XYZ file of C-alpha atoms in Angstrom:
179
model
C -7.597 9.052 15.936
C -10.431 6.986 17.416
C -11.947 8.201 20.671
C -10.714 6.264 23.714
C -12.980 3.394 24.731
C -14.672 2.747 21.382
C -13.825 0.229 18.712
C -14.533 0.164 15.835
C -14.487 3.912 15.485
C -17.960 5.458 15.777
C -17.908 7.174 12.367
C -18.312 3.706 10.807
C -22.059 4.244 11.086
C -22.307 7.744 9.602
C -25.082 7.878 7.051
C -26.663 4.649 8.209
C -30.240 4.386 9.445
C -30.953 4.727 13.165
C -31.792 0.999 13.321
C -28.081 0.341 12.646
C -27.171 1.701 16.064
C -29.789 -0.425 17.800
C -28.719 -3.613 16.002
C -25.125 -3.241 17.144
C -24.543 -4.957 20.502
C -22.138 -3.442 22.986
C -19.778 -5.656 24.960
C -17.355 -4.466 27.627
C -13.733 -5.307 26.874
C -13.290 -6.982 30.285
C -16.455 -9.137 30.172
C -14.769 -12.362 29.051
C -18.017 -14.333 29.201
C -19.853 -11.888 26.920
C -16.856 -11.639 24.584
C -16.659 -15.438 24.429
C -20.274 -15.491 23.256
C -19.064 -13.645 20.127
C -16.840 -16.574 19.104
C -18.313 -18.220 16.031
C -17.438 -20.347 13.023
C -19.712 -18.116 10.945
C -18.349 -15.049 9.211
C -20.373 -11.845 9.423
C -20.428 -9.571 6.388
C -19.052 -6.076 6.935
C -20.750 -3.135 5.240
C -17.807 -1.223 3.771
C -16.864 -1.544 0.105
C -13.670 0.038 -1.231
C -12.670 0.454 -4.864
C -9.030 -0.379 -5.519
C -8.015 2.300 -8.007
C -4.828 2.413 -10.047
C -4.040 5.677 -8.268
C -4.150 3.882 -4.885
C -1.884 1.148 -6.227
C 0.573 3.706 -7.631
C 0.654 5.637 -4.342
C 1.242 2.422 -2.388
C 4.032 1.478 -4.820
C 5.729 4.833 -4.216
C 5.327 4.597 -0.448
C 6.721 1.061 -0.228
C 9.131 1.344 -3.176
C 7.559 -1.806 -4.642
C 7.175 -0.750 -8.251
C 6.943 -4.222 -9.795
C 5.346 -3.976 -13.248
C 2.378 -6.208 -12.330
C 1.265 -3.352 -10.055
C 2.149 -0.164 -11.913
C 2.683 -0.723 -15.638
C -0.795 -0.557 -17.171
C 0.441 -1.000 -20.756
C 2.660 -3.995 -19.991
C -0.121 -5.634 -17.979
C -2.499 -5.174 -20.913
C -0.003 -6.959 -23.144
C 1.561 -9.573 -20.844
C -0.534 -10.176 -17.736
C -3.154 -12.944 -17.774
C -5.571 -10.483 -16.150
C -4.836 -7.719 -18.646
C -4.643 -5.134 -15.880
C -2.408 -4.314 -12.904
C -3.131 -5.954 -9.559
C -3.058 -4.480 -6.069
C -0.175 -5.247 -3.753
C -1.237 -7.844 -1.203
C -0.110 -5.565 1.608
C -2.222 -2.717 0.198
C -5.277 -4.948 0.488
C -4.191 -6.009 3.996
C -3.829 -2.367 5.053
C -7.493 -1.744 4.196
C -8.821 -4.299 6.704
C -9.415 -1.700 9.422
C -11.545 0.416 7.082
C -13.307 -2.641 5.642
C -14.295 -4.041 9.049
C -15.615 -0.898 10.723
C -19.176 -1.358 11.883
C -18.947 -5.035 12.733
C -21.719 -6.746 14.681
C -20.426 -5.919 18.173
C -18.944 -2.739 19.549
C -16.329 -3.374 22.208
C -16.474 -0.625 24.828
C -14.931 0.565 28.086
C -11.247 0.038 27.350
C -8.442 2.568 27.697
C -6.337 1.356 24.807
C -6.334 -1.243 22.053
C -3.140 -2.764 20.688
C -2.436 -4.808 17.583
C -0.679 -7.773 19.192
C 0.197 -9.781 16.101
C -0.999 -12.221 13.501
C -1.351 -15.981 13.329
C -1.950 -16.330 9.615
C -1.880 -14.266 6.450
C -2.546 -15.621 2.967
C -2.829 -13.781 -0.349
C -5.042 -16.249 -2.198
C -6.292 -14.435 -5.288
C -5.276 -11.285 -7.159
C -7.195 -8.044 -6.733
C -7.281 -6.304 -10.138
C -7.086 -2.520 -10.385
C -10.592 -1.075 -10.637
C -12.218 -3.849 -8.636
C -14.138 -3.332 -5.417
C -13.451 -5.285 -2.239
C -15.448 -6.034 0.887
C -14.792 -8.110 3.989
C -16.335 -10.616 6.313
C -15.089 -11.291 9.804
C -15.539 -13.549 12.792
C -14.236 -13.700 16.336
C -12.188 -16.897 16.451
C -10.877 -16.855 20.023
C -11.126 -14.862 23.258
C -8.989 -15.032 26.387
C -8.137 -12.943 29.403
C -4.931 -10.946 28.983
C -2.906 -9.535 31.856
C -4.612 -7.662 34.662
C -8.096 -6.741 33.486
C -7.456 -7.007 29.754
C -8.720 -9.252 26.998
C -7.188 -10.740 23.862
C -9.326 -11.417 20.809
C -8.360 -13.269 17.660
C -10.254 -12.114 14.581
C -10.352 -14.003 11.310
C -10.985 -11.752 8.337
C -11.515 -12.526 4.676
C -11.294 -9.838 2.001
C -13.136 -10.629 -1.223
C -13.453 -8.986 -4.599
C -17.116 -8.013 -5.023
C -18.855 -10.699 -7.062
C -16.399 -13.470 -6.181
C -16.990 -16.278 -3.684
C -13.381 -17.074 -2.817
C -11.340 -14.699 -0.647
C -8.465 -12.720 -2.082
C -6.919 -12.494 1.376
C -7.353 -14.301 4.700
C -5.930 -12.903 7.921
C -5.989 -13.949 11.583
C -5.171 -10.947 13.736
C -4.690 -10.747 17.489
C -5.883 -7.625 19.282
C -5.471 -6.773 22.978
C -7.871 -4.481 24.847
C -6.527 -2.930 28.073
C -8.049 -0.806 30.847
């Protein structure tokens, strides 16, 4: 569990040079003006890279009971799939966004709790083959005051297969920070 008042979780920077900590700006969750300055049309690359293994796909299939052959049948995929290999479930890739976006450009501080409020958009645009590596880029799309002393941020995230220019997944998430 992440320590109260820090997001993304501080272990996102473990093993990184000291300059990483100095480059990361800190913005209080209730400073709407400073948060609004983070809004941009430009995506910022996130550092994390995760390999999507067949074992991960199989475990996700068991957990969700989605055992469609395009995900779990290596032999059939080799024979019948245009990619020749199984592909990750779209929701598996979506579930990795938190890990992929740790260590973003700004650290939001001072809040008591953070809540996933919802999503505006989710698109699975390209397959993610087993054995491929994915990374993300993210931007703050919108900021507004929420309730008494809180803030609501809309993040737009793209997950890409390493080496490809087009996103495999795009997602607009809404997050609320409260005192």
